[in-house]
PDB file of N, CA, C and O in Angstrom:
ATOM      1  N   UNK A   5       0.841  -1.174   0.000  1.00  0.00           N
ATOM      2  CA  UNK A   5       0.000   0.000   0.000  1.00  0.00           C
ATOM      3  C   UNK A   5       0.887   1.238   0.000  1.00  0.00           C
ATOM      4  O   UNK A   5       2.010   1.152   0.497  1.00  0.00           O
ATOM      5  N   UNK A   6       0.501   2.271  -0.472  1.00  0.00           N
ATOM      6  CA  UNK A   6       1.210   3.481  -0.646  1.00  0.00           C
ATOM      7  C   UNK A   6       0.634   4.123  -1.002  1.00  0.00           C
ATOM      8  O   UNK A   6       0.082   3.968  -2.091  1.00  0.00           O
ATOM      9  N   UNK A   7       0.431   5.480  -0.024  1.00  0.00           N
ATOM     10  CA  UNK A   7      -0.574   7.145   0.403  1.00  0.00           C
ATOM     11  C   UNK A   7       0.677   7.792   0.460  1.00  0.00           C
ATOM     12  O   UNK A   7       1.863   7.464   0.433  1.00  0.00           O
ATOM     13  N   UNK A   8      -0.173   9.105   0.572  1.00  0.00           N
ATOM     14  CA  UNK A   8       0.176  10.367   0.138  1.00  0.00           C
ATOM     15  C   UNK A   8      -0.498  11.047   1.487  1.00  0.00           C
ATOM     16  O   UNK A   8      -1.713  10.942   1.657  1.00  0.00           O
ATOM     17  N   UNK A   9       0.241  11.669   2.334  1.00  0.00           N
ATOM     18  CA  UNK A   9      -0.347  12.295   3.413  1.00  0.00           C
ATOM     19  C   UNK A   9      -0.002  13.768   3.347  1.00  0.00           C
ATOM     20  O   UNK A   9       1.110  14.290   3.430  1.00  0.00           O
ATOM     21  N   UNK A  10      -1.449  14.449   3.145  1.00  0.00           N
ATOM     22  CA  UNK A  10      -1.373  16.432   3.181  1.00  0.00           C
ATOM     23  C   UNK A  10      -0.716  16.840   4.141  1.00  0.00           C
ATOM     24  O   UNK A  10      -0.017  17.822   3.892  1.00  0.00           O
ATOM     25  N   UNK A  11      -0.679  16.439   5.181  1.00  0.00           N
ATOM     26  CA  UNK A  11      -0.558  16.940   6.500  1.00  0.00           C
ATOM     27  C   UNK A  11       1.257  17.471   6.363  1.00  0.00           C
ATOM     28  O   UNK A  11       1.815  18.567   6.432  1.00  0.00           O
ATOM     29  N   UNK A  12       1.772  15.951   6.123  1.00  0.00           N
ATOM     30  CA  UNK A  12       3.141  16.077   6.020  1.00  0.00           C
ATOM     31  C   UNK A  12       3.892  16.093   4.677  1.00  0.00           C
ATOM     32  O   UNK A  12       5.104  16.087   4.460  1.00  0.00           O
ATOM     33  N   UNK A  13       2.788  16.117   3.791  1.00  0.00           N
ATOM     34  CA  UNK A  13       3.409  16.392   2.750  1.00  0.00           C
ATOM     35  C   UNK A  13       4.449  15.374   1.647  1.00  0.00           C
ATOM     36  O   UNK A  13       5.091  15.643   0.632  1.00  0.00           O
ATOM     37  N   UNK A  14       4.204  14.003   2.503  1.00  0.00           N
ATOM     38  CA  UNK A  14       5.108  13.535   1.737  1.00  0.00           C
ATOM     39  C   UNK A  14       4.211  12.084   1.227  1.00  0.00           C
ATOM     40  O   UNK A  14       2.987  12.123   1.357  1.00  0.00           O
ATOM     41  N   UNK A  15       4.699  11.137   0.794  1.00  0.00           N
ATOM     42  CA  UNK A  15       4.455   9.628   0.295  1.00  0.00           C
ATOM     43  C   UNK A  15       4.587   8.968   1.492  1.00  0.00           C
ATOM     44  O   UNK A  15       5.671   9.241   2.008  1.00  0.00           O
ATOM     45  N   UNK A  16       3.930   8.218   2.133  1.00  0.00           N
ATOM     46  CA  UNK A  16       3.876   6.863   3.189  1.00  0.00           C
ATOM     47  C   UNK A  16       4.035   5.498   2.617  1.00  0.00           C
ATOM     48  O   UNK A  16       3.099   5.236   1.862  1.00  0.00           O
ATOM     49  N   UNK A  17       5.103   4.330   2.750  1.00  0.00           N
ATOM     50  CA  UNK A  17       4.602   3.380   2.493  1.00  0.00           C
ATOM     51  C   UNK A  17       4.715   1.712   3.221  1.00  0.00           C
ATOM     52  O   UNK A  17       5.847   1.278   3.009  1.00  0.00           O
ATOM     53  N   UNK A  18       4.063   0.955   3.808  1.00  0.00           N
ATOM     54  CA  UNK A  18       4.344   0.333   4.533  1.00  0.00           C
ATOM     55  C   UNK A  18       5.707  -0.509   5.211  1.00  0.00           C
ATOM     56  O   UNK A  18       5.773  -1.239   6.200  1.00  0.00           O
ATOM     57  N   UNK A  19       6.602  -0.131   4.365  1.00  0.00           N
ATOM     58  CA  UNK A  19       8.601  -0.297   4.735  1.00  0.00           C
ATOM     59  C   UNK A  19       8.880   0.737   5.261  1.00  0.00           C
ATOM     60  O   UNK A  19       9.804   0.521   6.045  1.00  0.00           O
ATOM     61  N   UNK A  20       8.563   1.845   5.267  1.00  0.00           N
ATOM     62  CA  UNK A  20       9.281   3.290   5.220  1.00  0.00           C
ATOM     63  C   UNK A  20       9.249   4.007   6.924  1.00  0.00           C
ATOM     64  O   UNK A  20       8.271   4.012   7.672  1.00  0.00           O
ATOM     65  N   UNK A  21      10.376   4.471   7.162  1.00  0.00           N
ATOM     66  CA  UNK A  21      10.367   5.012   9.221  1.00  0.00           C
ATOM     67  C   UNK A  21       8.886   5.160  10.194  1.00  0.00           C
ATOM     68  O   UNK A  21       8.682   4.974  11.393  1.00  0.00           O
ATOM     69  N   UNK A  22       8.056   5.555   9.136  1.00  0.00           N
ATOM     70  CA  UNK A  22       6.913   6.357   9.742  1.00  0.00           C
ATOM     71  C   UNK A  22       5.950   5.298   9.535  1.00  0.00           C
ATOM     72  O   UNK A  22       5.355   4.767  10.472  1.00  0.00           O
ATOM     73  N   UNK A  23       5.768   4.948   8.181  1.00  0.00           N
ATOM     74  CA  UNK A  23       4.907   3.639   7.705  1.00  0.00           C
ATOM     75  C   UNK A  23       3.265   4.393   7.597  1.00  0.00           C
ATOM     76  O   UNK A  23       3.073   5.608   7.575  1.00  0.00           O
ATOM     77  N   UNK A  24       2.399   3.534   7.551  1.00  0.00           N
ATOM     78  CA  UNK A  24       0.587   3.650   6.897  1.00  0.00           C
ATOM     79  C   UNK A  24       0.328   2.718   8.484  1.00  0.00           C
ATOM     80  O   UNK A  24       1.125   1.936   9.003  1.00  0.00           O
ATOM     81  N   UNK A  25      -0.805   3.051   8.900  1.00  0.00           N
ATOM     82  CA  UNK A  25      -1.371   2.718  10.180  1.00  0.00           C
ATOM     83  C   UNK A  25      -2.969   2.261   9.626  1.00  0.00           C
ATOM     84  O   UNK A  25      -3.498   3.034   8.827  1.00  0.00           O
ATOM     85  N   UNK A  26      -3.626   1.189   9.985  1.00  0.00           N
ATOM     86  CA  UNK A  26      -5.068   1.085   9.639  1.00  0.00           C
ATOM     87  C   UNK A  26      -5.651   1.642  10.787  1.00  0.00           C
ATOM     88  O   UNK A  26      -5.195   1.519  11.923  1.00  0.00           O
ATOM     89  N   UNK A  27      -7.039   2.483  10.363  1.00  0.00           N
ATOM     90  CA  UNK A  27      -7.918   2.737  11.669  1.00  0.00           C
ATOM     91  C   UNK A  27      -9.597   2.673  11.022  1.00  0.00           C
ATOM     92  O   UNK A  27     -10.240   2.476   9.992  1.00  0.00           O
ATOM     93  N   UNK A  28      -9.691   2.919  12.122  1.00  0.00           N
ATOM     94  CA  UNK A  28     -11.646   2.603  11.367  1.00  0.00           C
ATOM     95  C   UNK A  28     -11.845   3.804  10.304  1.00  0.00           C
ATOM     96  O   UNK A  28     -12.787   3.700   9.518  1.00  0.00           O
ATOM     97  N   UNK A  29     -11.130   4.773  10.249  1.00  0.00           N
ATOM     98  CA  UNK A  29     -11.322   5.744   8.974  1.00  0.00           C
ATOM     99  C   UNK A  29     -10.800   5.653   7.758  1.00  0.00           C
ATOM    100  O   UNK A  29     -10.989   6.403   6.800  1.00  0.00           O
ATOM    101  N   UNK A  30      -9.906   4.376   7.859  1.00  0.00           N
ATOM    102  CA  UNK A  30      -8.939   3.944   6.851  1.00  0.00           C
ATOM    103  C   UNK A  30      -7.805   4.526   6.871  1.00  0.00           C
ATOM    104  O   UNK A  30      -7.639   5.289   7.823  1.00  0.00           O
ATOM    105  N   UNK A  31      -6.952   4.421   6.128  1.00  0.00           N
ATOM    106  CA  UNK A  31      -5.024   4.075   6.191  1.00  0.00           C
ATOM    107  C   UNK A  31      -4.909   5.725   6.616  1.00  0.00           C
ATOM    108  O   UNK A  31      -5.555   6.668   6.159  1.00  0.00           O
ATOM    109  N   UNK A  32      -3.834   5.719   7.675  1.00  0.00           N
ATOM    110  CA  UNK A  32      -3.682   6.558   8.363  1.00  0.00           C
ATOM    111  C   UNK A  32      -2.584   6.839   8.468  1.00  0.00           C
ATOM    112  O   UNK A  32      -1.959   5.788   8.607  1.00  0.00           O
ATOM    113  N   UNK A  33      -1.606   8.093   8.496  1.00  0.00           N
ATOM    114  CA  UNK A  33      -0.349   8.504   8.624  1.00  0.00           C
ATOM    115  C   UNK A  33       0.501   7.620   9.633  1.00  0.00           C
ATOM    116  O   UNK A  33      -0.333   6.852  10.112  1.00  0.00           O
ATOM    117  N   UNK A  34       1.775   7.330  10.217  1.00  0.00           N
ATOM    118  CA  UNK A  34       2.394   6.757  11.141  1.00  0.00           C
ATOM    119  C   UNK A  34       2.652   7.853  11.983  1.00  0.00           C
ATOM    120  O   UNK A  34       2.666   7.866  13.214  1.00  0.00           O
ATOM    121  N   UNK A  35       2.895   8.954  11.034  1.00  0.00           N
ATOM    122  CA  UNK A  35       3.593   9.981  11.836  1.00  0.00           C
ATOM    123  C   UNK A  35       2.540  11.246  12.528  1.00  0.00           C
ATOM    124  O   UNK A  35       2.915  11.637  13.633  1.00  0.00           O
ATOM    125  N   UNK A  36       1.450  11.809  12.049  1.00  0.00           N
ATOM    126  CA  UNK A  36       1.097  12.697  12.192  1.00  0.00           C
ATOM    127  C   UNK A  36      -0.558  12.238  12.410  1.00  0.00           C
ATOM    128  O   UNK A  36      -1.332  12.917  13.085  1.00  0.00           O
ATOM    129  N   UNK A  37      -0.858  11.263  11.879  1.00  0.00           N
ATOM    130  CA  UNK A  37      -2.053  10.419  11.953  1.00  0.00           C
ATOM    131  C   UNK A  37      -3.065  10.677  11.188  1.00  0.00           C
ATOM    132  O   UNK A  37      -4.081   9.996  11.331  1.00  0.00           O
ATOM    133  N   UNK A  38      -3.019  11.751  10.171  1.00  0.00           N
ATOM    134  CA  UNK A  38      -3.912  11.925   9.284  1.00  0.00           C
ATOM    135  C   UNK A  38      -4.038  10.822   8.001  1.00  0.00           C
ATOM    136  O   UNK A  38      -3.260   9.944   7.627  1.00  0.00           O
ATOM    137  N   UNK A  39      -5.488  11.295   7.444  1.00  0.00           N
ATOM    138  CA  UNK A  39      -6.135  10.006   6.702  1.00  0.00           C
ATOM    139  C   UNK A  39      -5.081  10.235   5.498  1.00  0.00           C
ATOM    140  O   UNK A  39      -4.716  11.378   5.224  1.00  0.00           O
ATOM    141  N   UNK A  40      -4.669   9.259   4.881  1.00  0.00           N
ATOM    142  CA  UNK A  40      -4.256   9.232   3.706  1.00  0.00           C
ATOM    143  C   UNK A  40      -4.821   9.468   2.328  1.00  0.00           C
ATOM    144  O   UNK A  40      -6.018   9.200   2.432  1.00  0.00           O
ATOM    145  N   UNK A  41      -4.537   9.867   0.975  1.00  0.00           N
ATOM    146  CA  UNK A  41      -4.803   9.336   0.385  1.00  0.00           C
ATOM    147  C   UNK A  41      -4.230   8.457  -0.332  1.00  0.00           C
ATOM    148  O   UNK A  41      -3.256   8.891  -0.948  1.00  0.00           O
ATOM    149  N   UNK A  42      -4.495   7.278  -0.497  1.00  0.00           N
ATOM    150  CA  UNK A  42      -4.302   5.892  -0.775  1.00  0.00           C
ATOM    151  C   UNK A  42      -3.848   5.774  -2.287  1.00  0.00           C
ATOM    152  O   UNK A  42      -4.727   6.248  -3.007  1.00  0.00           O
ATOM    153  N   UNK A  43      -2.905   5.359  -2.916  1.00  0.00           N
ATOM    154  CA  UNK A  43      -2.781   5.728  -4.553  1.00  0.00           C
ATOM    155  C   UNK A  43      -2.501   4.877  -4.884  1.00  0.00           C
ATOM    156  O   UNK A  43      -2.440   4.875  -6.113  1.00  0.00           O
ATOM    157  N   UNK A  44      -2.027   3.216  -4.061  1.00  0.00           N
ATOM    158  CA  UNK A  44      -1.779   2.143  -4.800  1.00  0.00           C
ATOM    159  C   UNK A  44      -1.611   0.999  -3.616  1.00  0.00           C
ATOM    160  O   UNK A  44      -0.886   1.141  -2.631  1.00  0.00           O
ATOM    161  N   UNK A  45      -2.433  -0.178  -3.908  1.00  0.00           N
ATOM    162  CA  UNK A  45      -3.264  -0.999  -3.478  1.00  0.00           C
ATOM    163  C   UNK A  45      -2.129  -2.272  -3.530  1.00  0.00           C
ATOM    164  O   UNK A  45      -2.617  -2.789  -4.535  1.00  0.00           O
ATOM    165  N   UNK A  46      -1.239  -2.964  -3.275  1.00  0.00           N
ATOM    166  CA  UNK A  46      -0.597  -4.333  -4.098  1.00  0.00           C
ATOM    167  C   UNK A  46      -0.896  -5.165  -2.846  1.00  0.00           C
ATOM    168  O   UNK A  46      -0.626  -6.366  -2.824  1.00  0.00           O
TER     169      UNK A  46
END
């Protein structure tokens, strides 16, 4: 999976320091906790 988070401005992807978090609002920043948007599904 791999988002795009406004907050921080950058790409999230589940390897990466900060990483994608699931929550009941769907995929969620590691770092800052905002919702993602989601751009690729594997």
């Amino acid at each position: 999976m791999r988002g795009y988070c406004p907050d921080c401005r950058e790409y999230r992807n589940r390897g990466d320091a900060w990483g994608i978090k699931k929550s009941k609002f769907g995929a969620t920043c590691g770092r800052c906790g905002a919702i993602l948007d989601v751009i690729e599904v594997v």
